[in-house]
Amino acid sequence: MKKVAVIMGSDSDLPVLEGCFKTLRKLDIPFEAHVYSAHRTPMEAAAFAKSARDNGFGVIIAAAGKAAHLAGALAAQSILPVIGIPVKASALDGLDALLSTVQMPGGIPVATVAINGSENAALLAAQMIALSNDELAGKLLAMREEMHEAVIRKDAALNV
């Protein structure tokens, strides 16, 4: 199975990524996490992205706040799919990071999830990998069924 790279622009983004890590672990998807900054360690970030495919990665998840150029910087150096997680890290409540992540120029796509949406980033990465992995596809279908059943139980327990 292809690995997922989870790259954060700062270790202060780590709490936001806990949902991502939990989801990847639940689905038994191998992953690595690293801190690379688009602005403070651009050469290291570029080198990682350039070699990611050859190193067994299938998807890159990038979490960053404020100017949030990390996902785009990684996408510019790799043909792997990149999923950006805008992080709420400023007085603008993450809107700056959202716009910086989603507004990519033509030719360098970045899929973007909600502000602090790390669980959905992990699920989107899993769906991408599941295109060529039937076992993982089965786990995703089972997870959806669990969510369905949980809502049905909540509806049945509702006493209004």
Tab-separated table of N, CA and C in Angstrom:
chain	number	residue	atom	x	y	z
A	1	MET	N	0.852	-1.182	0.000
A	1	MET	CA	0.000	0.000	0.000
A	1	MET	C	0.892	1.238	0.000
A	2	LYS	N	0.493	2.222	-0.770
A	2	LYS	CA	1.213	3.495	-0.787
A	2	LYS	C	1.088	4.179	0.571
A	3	LYS	N	2.134	4.892	0.946
A	3	LYS	CA	2.139	5.651	2.201
A	3	LYS	C	1.546	7.042	1.967
A	4	VAL	N	1.144	7.669	3.050
A	4	VAL	CA	0.682	9.057	3.034
A	4	VAL	C	1.719	9.899	3.770
A	5	ALA	N	2.107	10.994	3.179
A	5	ALA	CA	2.988	11.963	3.838
A	5	ALA	C	2.115	13.039	4.458
A	6	VAL	N	2.323	13.317	5.723
A	6	VAL	CA	1.609	14.392	6.418
A	6	VAL	C	2.662	15.429	6.794
A	7	ILE	N	2.593	16.566	6.129
A	7	ILE	CA	3.590	17.610	6.312
A	7	ILE	C	2.918	18.801	6.974
A	8	MET	N	3.528	19.296	8.039
A	8	MET	CA	2.996	20.482	8.709
A	8	MET	C	4.016	21.597	8.621
A	9	GLY	N	3.533	22.806	8.491
A	9	GLY	CA	4.410	23.957	8.376
A	9	GLY	C	5.096	24.329	9.672
A	10	SER	N	4.520	23.906	10.785
A	10	SER	CA	5.055	24.211	12.110
A	10	SER	C	4.568	23.143	13.074
A	11	ASP	N	5.340	22.855	14.109
A	11	ASP	CA	4.874	21.877	15.088
A	11	ASP	C	3.660	22.387	15.868
A	12	SER	N	3.359	23.670	15.768
A	12	SER	CA	2.145	24.193	16.402
A	12	SER	C	0.880	23.680	15.696
A	13	ASP	N	1.045	23.118	14.482
A	13	ASP	CA	-0.085	22.537	13.748
A	13	ASP	C	-0.403	21.117	14.206
A	14	LEU	N	0.444	20.543	15.036
A	14	LEU	CA	0.295	19.146	15.461
A	14	LEU	C	-1.075	18.828	16.070
A	15	PRO	N	-1.624	19.648	16.973
A	15	PRO	CA	-2.939	19.308	17.537
A	15	PRO	C	-4.037	19.193	16.470
A	16	VAL	N	-3.961	20.006	15.436
A	16	VAL	CA	-4.958	19.947	14.364
A	16	VAL	C	-4.868	18.610	13.629
A	17	LEU	N	-3.680	18.046	13.551
A	17	LEU	CA	-3.464	16.828	12.776
A	17	LEU	C	-3.793	15.544	13.528
A	18	GLU	N	-4.148	15.629	14.794
A	18	GLU	CA	-4.458	14.415	15.557
A	18	GLU	C	-5.587	13.614	14.914
A	19	GLY	N	-6.617	14.285	14.403
A	19	GLY	CA	-7.712	13.583	13.726
A	19	GLY	C	-7.245	12.872	12.472
A	20	CYS	N	-6.316	13.472	11.770
A	20	CYS	CA	-5.726	12.855	10.579
A	20	CYS	C	-4.980	11.586	10.961
A	21	PHE	N	-4.114	11.681	11.950
A	21	PHE	CA	-3.321	10.529	12.378
A	21	PHE	C	-4.229	9.399	12.856
A	22	LYS	N	-5.250	9.750	13.648
A	22	LYS	CA	-6.181	8.749	14.186
A	22	LYS	C	-6.897	8.015	13.052
A	23	THR	N	-7.325	8.762	12.039
A	23	THR	CA	-8.048	8.163	10.920
A	23	THR	C	-7.135	7.273	10.084
A	24	LEU	N	-5.921	7.733	9.804
A	24	LEU	CA	-4.980	6.909	9.044
A	24	LEU	C	-4.660	5.620	9.798
A	25	ARG	N	-4.479	5.724	11.107
A	25	ARG	CA	-4.207	4.524	11.914
A	25	ARG	C	-5.401	3.565	11.895
A	26	LYS	N	-6.612	4.107	12.028
A	26	LYS	CA	-7.820	3.279	12.028
A	26	LYS	C	-7.934	2.485	10.731
A	27	LEU	N	-7.506	3.077	9.630
A	27	LEU	CA	-7.585	2.426	8.321
A	27	LEU	C	-6.314	1.642	7.982
A	28	ASP	N	-5.366	1.577	8.920
A	28	ASP	CA	-4.095	0.860	8.718
A	28	ASP	C	-3.322	1.364	7.504
A	29	ILE	N	-3.350	2.678	7.306
A	29	ILE	CA	-2.600	3.287	6.207
A	29	ILE	C	-1.260	3.750	6.751
A	30	PRO	N	-0.164	3.271	6.164
A	30	PRO	CA	1.145	3.734	6.642
A	30	PRO	C	1.339	5.206	6.308
A	31	PHE	N	1.945	5.941	7.244
A	31	PHE	CA	2.185	7.360	7.007
A	31	PHE	C	3.426	7.810	7.737
A	32	GLU	N	3.935	8.917	7.271
A	32	GLU	CA	5.030	9.619	7.943
A	32	GLU	C	4.598	11.053	8.144
A	33	ALA	N	5.022	11.652	9.246
A	33	ALA	CA	4.745	13.064	9.513
A	33	ALA	C	6.064	13.809	9.610
A	34	HIS	N	6.097	15.015	9.047
A	34	HIS	CA	7.302	15.853	9.050
A	34	HIS	C	6.916	17.315	9.215
A	35	VAL	N	7.853	18.107	9.691
A	35	VAL	CA	7.702	19.558	9.742
A	35	VAL	C	8.619	20.152	8.686
A	36	TYR	N	8.013	20.776	7.674
A	36	TYR	CA	8.746	21.517	6.650
A	36	TYR	C	7.979	22.802	6.395
A	37	SER	N	8.666	23.893	6.359
A	37	SER	CA	8.036	25.184	6.115
A	37	SER	C	8.289	25.630	4.675
A	38	ALA	N	7.237	26.111	4.032
A	38	ALA	CA	7.398	26.648	2.674
A	38	ALA	C	8.306	27.872	2.672
A	39	HIS	N	8.392	28.562	3.823
A	39	HIS	CA	9.156	29.804	3.895
A	39	HIS	C	10.485	29.666	4.623
A	40	ARG	N	10.530	28.827	5.664
A	40	ARG	CA	11.748	28.718	6.473
A	40	ARG	C	12.647	27.550	6.062
A	41	THR	N	12.069	26.513	5.437
A	41	THR	CA	12.868	25.379	4.941
A	41	THR	C	12.419	24.997	3.530
A	42	PRO	N	12.437	25.944	2.608
A	42	PRO	CA	11.915	25.653	1.267
A	42	PRO	C	12.700	24.576	0.516
A	43	MET	N	13.993	24.509	0.695
A	43	MET	CA	14.783	23.500	-0.014
A	43	MET	C	14.462	22.097	0.489
A	44	GLU	N	14.304	21.951	1.799
A	44	GLU	CA	13.969	20.647	2.367
A	44	GLU	C	12.557	20.213	1.958
A	45	ALA	N	11.629	21.155	1.962
A	45	ALA	CA	10.260	20.845	1.543
A	45	ALA	C	10.238	20.407	0.080
A	46	ALA	N	10.954	21.117	-0.769
A	46	ALA	CA	11.005	20.775	-2.192
A	46	ALA	C	11.659	19.422	-2.408
A	47	ALA	N	12.743	19.157	-1.704
A	47	ALA	CA	13.442	17.876	-1.849
A	47	ALA	C	12.532	16.723	-1.431
A	48	PHE	N	11.790	16.903	-0.339
A	48	PHE	CA	10.872	15.851	0.101
A	48	PHE	C	9.826	15.587	-0.977
A	49	ALA	N	9.196	16.643	-1.482
A	49	ALA	CA	8.147	16.483	-2.487
A	49	ALA	C	8.677	15.846	-3.765
A	50	LYS	N	9.855	16.262	-4.190
A	50	LYS	CA	10.436	15.705	-5.425
A	50	LYS	C	10.695	14.214	-5.317
A	51	SER	N	11.040	13.732	-4.136
A	51	SER	CA	11.383	12.322	-3.962
A	51	SER	C	10.243	11.481	-3.397
A	52	ALA	N	9.123	12.096	-3.063
A	52	ALA	CA	8.039	11.388	-2.371
A	52	ALA	C	7.514	10.196	-3.167
A	53	ARG	N	7.287	10.363	-4.426
A	53	ARG	CA	6.752	9.267	-5.254
A	53	ARG	C	7.722	8.094	-5.281
A	54	ASP	N	8.997	8.375	-5.496
A	54	ASP	CA	10.019	7.326	-5.517
A	54	ASP	C	10.206	6.664	-4.157
A	55	ASN	N	9.815	7.351	-3.098
A	55	ASN	CA	9.942	6.819	-1.737
A	55	ASN	C	8.682	6.110	-1.244
A	56	GLY	N	7.759	5.810	-2.147
A	56	GLY	CA	6.605	4.995	-1.800
A	56	GLY	C	5.365	5.724	-1.334
A	57	PHE	N	5.357	7.035	-1.464
A	57	PHE	CA	4.173	7.794	-1.069
A	57	PHE	C	3.181	7.850	-2.230
A	58	GLY	N	1.896	7.895	-1.894
A	58	GLY	CA	0.856	8.010	-2.902
A	58	GLY	C	0.095	9.313	-2.823
A	59	VAL	N	0.130	9.952	-1.665
A	59	VAL	CA	-0.593	11.200	-1.433
A	59	VAL	C	0.205	12.016	-0.425
A	60	ILE	N	0.157	13.340	-0.593
A	60	ILE	CA	0.763	14.250	0.374
A	60	ILE	C	-0.347	15.096	0.991
A	61	ILE	N	-0.381	15.145	2.306
A	61	ILE	CA	-1.284	16.039	3.030
A	61	ILE	C	-0.413	17.142	3.620
A	62	ALA	N	-0.823	18.397	3.422
A	62	ALA	CA	-0.039	19.535	3.911
A	62	ALA	C	-0.923	20.446	4.750
A	63	ALA	N	-0.516	20.681	5.986
A	63	ALA	CA	-1.267	21.542	6.897
A	63	ALA	C	-0.458	22.792	7.193
A	64	ALA	N	-1.078	23.951	7.013
A	64	ALA	CA	-0.380	25.206	7.294
A	64	ALA	C	-1.400	26.299	7.586
A	65	GLY	N	-0.971	27.256	8.397
A	65	GLY	CA	-1.814	28.393	8.727
A	65	GLY	C	-1.273	29.670	8.110
A	66	LYS	N	-1.974	30.745	8.388
A	66	LYS	CA	-1.627	32.085	7.904
A	66	LYS	C	-1.489	32.101	6.383
A	67	ALA	N	-0.301	32.394	5.843
A	67	ALA	CA	-0.138	32.471	4.389
A	67	ALA	C	-0.339	31.109	3.725
A	68	ALA	N	-0.093	30.021	4.445
A	68	ALA	CA	-0.428	28.654	4.031
A	68	ALA	C	0.043	28.291	2.630
A	69	HIS	N	1.277	28.569	2.316
A	69	HIS	CA	1.802	28.243	0.988
A	69	HIS	C	2.347	26.824	0.897
A	70	LEU	N	2.344	26.079	1.982
A	70	LEU	CA	2.994	24.773	2.008
A	70	LEU	C	2.414	23.801	0.988
A	71	ALA	N	1.104	23.649	0.947
A	71	ALA	CA	0.496	22.691	0.013
A	71	ALA	C	0.869	23.033	-1.425
A	72	GLY	N	0.792	24.286	-1.780
A	72	GLY	CA	1.147	24.697	-3.138
A	72	GLY	C	2.616	24.504	-3.437
A	73	ALA	N	3.467	24.784	-2.463
A	73	ALA	CA	4.907	24.602	-2.658
A	73	ALA	C	5.231	23.129	-2.878
A	74	LEU	N	4.575	22.236	-2.144
A	74	LEU	CA	4.795	20.802	-2.334
A	74	LEU	C	4.221	20.336	-3.668
A	75	ALA	N	3.027	20.811	-4.009
A	75	ALA	CA	2.387	20.419	-5.271
A	75	ALA	C	3.215	20.852	-6.482
A	76	ALA	N	3.908	21.969	-6.357
A	76	ALA	CA	4.730	22.461	-7.463
A	76	ALA	C	5.924	21.551	-7.733
A	77	GLN	N	6.262	20.713	-6.756
A	77	GLN	CA	7.450	19.857	-6.871
A	77	GLN	C	7.121	18.376	-7.055
A	78	SER	N	5.842	18.022	-7.184
A	78	SER	CA	5.463	16.617	-7.245
A	78	SER	C	4.227	16.435	-8.117
A	79	ILE	N	4.126	15.257	-8.733
A	79	ILE	CA	2.890	14.937	-9.458
A	79	ILE	C	1.919	14.147	-8.584
A	80	LEU	N	2.293	13.883	-7.336
A	80	LEU	CA	1.369	13.226	-6.418
A	80	LEU	C	0.216	14.163	-6.067
A	81	PRO	N	-0.959	13.595	-5.778
A	81	PRO	CA	-2.037	14.452	-5.297
A	81	PRO	C	-1.658	15.072	-3.956
A	82	VAL	N	-1.963	16.346	-3.797
A	82	VAL	CA	-1.692	17.078	-2.564
A	82	VAL	C	-3.022	17.570	-2.006
A	83	ILE	N	-3.224	17.306	-0.725
A	83	ILE	CA	-4.428	17.752	-0.026
A	83	ILE	C	-4.000	18.788	0.998
A	84	GLY	N	-4.546	19.987	0.898
A	84	GLY	CA	-4.208	21.057	1.823
A	84	GLY	C	-5.203	21.150	2.970
A	85	ILE	N	-4.667	21.315	4.161
A	85	ILE	CA	-5.496	21.586	5.340
A	85	ILE	C	-5.177	23.000	5.799
A	86	PRO	N	-6.087	23.937	5.570
A	86	PRO	CA	-5.862	25.278	6.115
A	86	PRO	C	-6.040	25.245	7.634
A	87	VAL	N	-5.079	25.806	8.341
A	87	VAL	CA	-5.089	25.763	9.800
A	87	VAL	C	-5.487	27.129	10.358
A	88	LYS	N	-6.393	27.101	11.316
A	88	LYS	CA	-6.822	28.324	12.006
A	88	LYS	C	-5.694	28.758	12.935
A	89	ALA	N	-4.921	29.760	12.503
A	89	ALA	CA	-3.726	30.125	13.277
A	89	ALA	C	-3.507	31.625	13.361
A	90	SER	N	-4.520	32.411	13.043
A	90	SER	CA	-4.308	33.853	13.042
A	90	SER	C	-5.582	34.582	13.452
A	91	ALA	N	-5.477	35.880	13.466
A	91	ALA	CA	-6.618	36.723	13.811
A	91	ALA	C	-7.736	36.614	12.773
A	92	LEU	N	-7.443	36.046	11.622
A	92	LEU	CA	-8.449	35.901	10.574
A	92	LEU	C	-9.179	34.559	10.646
A	93	ASP	N	-9.000	33.820	11.733
A	93	ASP	CA	-9.708	32.561	12.000
A	93	ASP	C	-9.528	31.505	10.914
A	94	GLY	N	-8.420	31.528	10.211
A	94	GLY	CA	-8.134	30.519	9.206
A	94	GLY	C	-8.587	30.870	7.808
A	95	LEU	N	-9.327	31.970	7.655
A	95	LEU	CA	-9.771	32.357	6.318
A	95	LEU	C	-8.576	32.670	5.418
A	96	ASP	N	-7.544	33.291	5.973
A	96	ASP	CA	-6.335	33.569	5.196
A	96	ASP	C	-5.701	32.275	4.699
A	97	ALA	N	-5.613	31.271	5.572
A	97	ALA	CA	-5.039	29.983	5.193
A	97	ALA	C	-5.909	29.272	4.162
A	98	LEU	N	-7.228	29.345	4.335
A	98	LEU	CA	-8.139	28.725	3.372
A	98	LEU	C	-7.934	29.314	1.981
A	99	LEU	N	-7.941	30.627	1.890
A	99	LEU	CA	-7.787	31.269	0.582
A	99	LEU	C	-6.409	30.998	-0.017
A	100	SER	N	-5.370	30.991	0.810
A	100	SER	CA	-4.023	30.714	0.314
A	100	SER	C	-3.900	29.281	-0.193
A	101	THR	N	-4.635	28.359	0.407
A	101	THR	CA	-4.557	26.953	0.014
A	101	THR	C	-5.389	26.666	-1.223
A	102	VAL	N	-6.562	27.245	-1.292
A	102	VAL	CA	-7.494	26.900	-2.372
A	102	VAL	C	-7.229	27.666	-3.671
A	103	GLN	N	-6.611	28.828	-3.599
A	103	GLN	CA	-6.423	29.674	-4.782
A	103	GLN	C	-5.110	29.357	-5.501
A	104	MET	N	-5.038	28.165	-6.092
A	104	MET	CA	-3.836	27.753	-6.804
A	104	MET	C	-3.940	28.119	-8.281
A	105	PRO	N	-2.797	28.416	-8.904
A	105	PRO	CA	-2.819	28.732	-10.322
A	105	PRO	C	-3.077	27.478	-11.154
A	106	GLY	N	-3.591	27.670	-12.355
A	106	GLY	CA	-3.829	26.552	-13.253
A	106	GLY	C	-2.577	25.716	-13.452
A	107	GLY	N	-2.730	24.415	-13.445
A	107	GLY	CA	-1.617	23.506	-13.671
A	107	GLY	C	-1.009	22.930	-12.416
A	108	ILE	N	-1.272	23.522	-11.262
A	108	ILE	CA	-0.731	23.043	-9.981
A	108	ILE	C	-1.909	22.888	-9.011
A	109	PRO	N	-2.673	21.787	-9.130
A	109	PRO	CA	-3.852	21.636	-8.269
A	109	PRO	C	-3.506	21.234	-6.848
A	110	VAL	N	-4.330	21.709	-5.923
A	110	VAL	CA	-4.294	21.283	-4.528
A	110	VAL	C	-5.742	21.059	-4.109
A	111	ALA	N	-6.057	19.847	-3.670
A	111	ALA	CA	-7.370	19.587	-3.095
A	111	ALA	C	-7.365	20.224	-1.710
A	112	THR	N	-8.455	20.852	-1.329
A	112	THR	CA	-8.487	21.567	-0.058
A	112	THR	C	-9.695	21.128	0.754
A	113	VAL	N	-9.462	20.841	2.021
A	113	VAL	CA	-10.549	20.498	2.941
A	113	VAL	C	-10.856	21.714	3.807
A	114	ALA	N	-11.792	21.555	4.702
A	114	ALA	CA	-12.219	22.652	5.568
A	114	ALA	C	-11.093	23.107	6.493
A	115	ILE	N	-11.229	24.295	7.023
A	115	ILE	CA	-10.293	24.805	8.023
A	115	ILE	C	-10.245	23.799	9.177
A	116	ASN	N	-9.033	23.363	9.514
A	116	ASN	CA	-8.775	22.357	10.555
A	116	ASN	C	-9.391	20.998	10.229
A	117	GLY	N	-9.691	20.730	8.965
A	117	GLY	CA	-10.374	19.499	8.551
A	117	GLY	C	-9.453	18.310	8.324
A	118	SER	N	-8.665	17.973	9.324
A	118	SER	CA	-7.656	16.937	9.110
A	118	SER	C	-8.234	15.534	8.953
A	119	GLU	N	-9.343	15.241	9.615
A	119	GLU	CA	-9.947	13.913	9.450
A	119	GLU	C	-10.394	13.717	8.003
A	120	ASN	N	-11.022	14.735	7.422
A	120	ASN	CA	-11.447	14.618	6.026
A	120	ASN	C	-10.255	14.538	5.078
A	121	ALA	N	-9.160	15.176	5.411
A	121	ALA	CA	-7.958	15.058	4.582
A	121	ALA	C	-7.481	13.610	4.568
A	122	ALA	N	-7.483	12.962	5.727
A	122	ALA	CA	-7.081	11.559	5.798
A	122	ALA	C	-8.046	10.672	5.015
A	123	LEU	N	-9.333	10.946	5.126
A	123	LEU	CA	-10.320	10.147	4.385
A	123	LEU	C	-10.189	10.350	2.881
A	124	LEU	N	-9.933	11.575	2.450
A	124	LEU	CA	-9.745	11.828	1.023
A	124	LEU	C	-8.490	11.118	0.516
A	125	ALA	N	-7.428	11.153	1.293
A	125	ALA	CA	-6.211	10.424	0.923
A	125	ALA	C	-6.509	8.926	0.828
A	126	ALA	N	-7.272	8.410	1.785
A	126	ALA	CA	-7.636	6.990	1.771
A	126	ALA	C	-8.448	6.642	0.525
A	127	GLN	N	-9.375	7.511	0.152
A	127	GLN	CA	-10.174	7.257	-1.044
A	127	GLN	C	-9.293	7.225	-2.291
A	128	MET	N	-8.302	8.088	-2.347
A	128	MET	CA	-7.385	8.094	-3.487
A	128	MET	C	-6.598	6.790	-3.560
A	129	ILE	N	-6.094	6.341	-2.424
A	129	ILE	CA	-5.324	5.102	-2.388
A	129	ILE	C	-6.228	3.900	-2.678
A	130	ALA	N	-7.481	3.963	-2.220
A	130	ALA	CA	-8.427	2.861	-2.407
A	130	ALA	C	-8.801	2.642	-3.868
A	131	LEU	N	-8.492	3.583	-4.733
A	131	LEU	CA	-8.750	3.379	-6.159
A	131	LEU	C	-8.026	2.144	-6.683
A	132	SER	N	-6.902	1.804	-6.067
A	132	SER	CA	-6.139	0.629	-6.491
A	132	SER	C	-5.911	-0.346	-5.334
A	133	ASN	N	-6.760	-0.286	-4.306
A	133	ASN	CA	-6.593	-1.165	-3.156
A	133	ASN	C	-7.975	-1.569	-2.641
A	134	ASP	N	-8.413	-2.771	-3.035
A	134	ASP	CA	-9.762	-3.224	-2.684
A	134	ASP	C	-9.952	-3.429	-1.181
A	135	GLU	N	-8.904	-3.846	-0.483
A	135	GLU	CA	-9.018	-4.032	0.963
A	135	GLU	C	-9.324	-2.701	1.655
A	136	LEU	N	-8.621	-1.657	1.255
A	136	LEU	CA	-8.872	-0.334	1.827
A	136	LEU	C	-10.255	0.171	1.433
A	137	ALA	N	-10.663	-0.092	0.208
A	137	ALA	CA	-12.011	0.304	-0.220
A	137	ALA	C	-13.062	-0.344	0.678
A	138	GLY	N	-12.853	-1.599	1.030
A	138	GLY	CA	-13.777	-2.291	1.933
A	138	GLY	C	-13.821	-1.649	3.305
A	139	LYS	N	-12.664	-1.230	3.807
A	139	LYS	CA	-12.621	-0.559	5.110
A	139	LYS	C	-13.373	0.768	5.061
A	140	LEU	N	-13.230	1.486	3.959
A	140	LEU	CA	-13.947	2.764	3.824
A	140	LEU	C	-15.460	2.535	3.759
A	141	LEU	N	-15.874	1.502	3.025
A	141	LEU	CA	-17.306	1.189	2.967
A	141	LEU	C	-17.827	0.801	4.347
A	142	ALA	N	-17.047	0.021	5.094
A	142	ALA	CA	-17.457	-0.372	6.450
A	142	ALA	C	-17.559	0.851	7.352
A	143	MET	N	-16.640	1.789	7.210
A	143	MET	CA	-16.670	3.013	8.012
A	143	MET	C	-17.932	3.816	7.706
A	144	ARG	N	-18.291	3.892	6.430
A	144	ARG	CA	-19.517	4.603	6.055
A	144	ARG	C	-20.747	3.920	6.656
A	145	GLU	N	-20.749	2.602	6.644
A	145	GLU	CA	-21.876	1.862	7.210
A	145	GLU	C	-21.969	2.105	8.722
A	146	GLU	N	-20.820	2.168	9.406
A	146	GLU	CA	-20.805	2.470	10.838
A	146	GLU	C	-21.406	3.849	11.108
A	147	MET	N	-21.050	4.828	10.272
A	147	MET	CA	-21.620	6.177	10.447
A	147	MET	C	-23.126	6.154	10.231
A	148	HIS	N	-23.570	5.416	9.228
A	148	HIS	CA	-24.988	5.293	8.932
A	148	HIS	C	-25.735	4.702	10.118
A	149	GLU	N	-25.219	3.603	10.640
A	149	GLU	CA	-25.870	2.939	11.769
A	149	GLU	C	-25.885	3.827	13.011
A	150	ALA	N	-24.841	4.594	13.230
A	150	ALA	CA	-24.799	5.494	14.391
A	150	ALA	C	-25.908	6.545	14.310
A	151	VAL	N	-26.150	7.069	13.121
A	151	VAL	CA	-27.217	8.061	12.970
A	151	VAL	C	-28.582	7.408	13.162
A	152	ILE	N	-28.762	6.209	12.649
A	152	ILE	CA	-30.031	5.497	12.819
A	152	ILE	C	-30.294	5.254	14.308
A	153	ARG	N	-29.251	4.851	15.071
A	153	ARG	CA	-29.415	4.638	16.516
A	153	ARG	C	-29.780	5.946	17.224
A	154	LYS	N	-29.153	7.036	16.839
A	154	LYS	CA	-29.456	8.330	17.449
A	154	LYS	C	-30.890	8.746	17.159
A	155	ASP	N	-31.344	8.476	15.931
A	155	ASP	CA	-32.720	8.802	15.569
A	155	ASP	C	-33.705	7.975	16.401
A	156	ALA	N	-33.406	6.694	16.548
A	156	ALA	CA	-34.297	5.817	17.314
A	156	ALA	C	-34.325	6.211	18.786
A	157	ALA	N	-33.243	6.734	19.319
A	157	ALA	CA	-33.159	7.100	20.731
A	157	ALA	C	-33.733	8.487	21.009
A	158	LEU	N	-34.040	9.233	19.973
A	158	LEU	CA	-34.522	10.594	20.140
A	158	LEU	C	-35.916	10.583	20.764
A	159	ASN	N	-36.068	11.263	21.868
A	159	ASN	CA	-37.358	11.349	22.561
A	159	ASN	C	-37.740	12.801	22.718
A	160	VAL	N	-38.399	13.327	21.731
A	160	VAL	CA	-38.806	14.724	21.790
A	160	VAL	C	-40.271	14.837	22.037
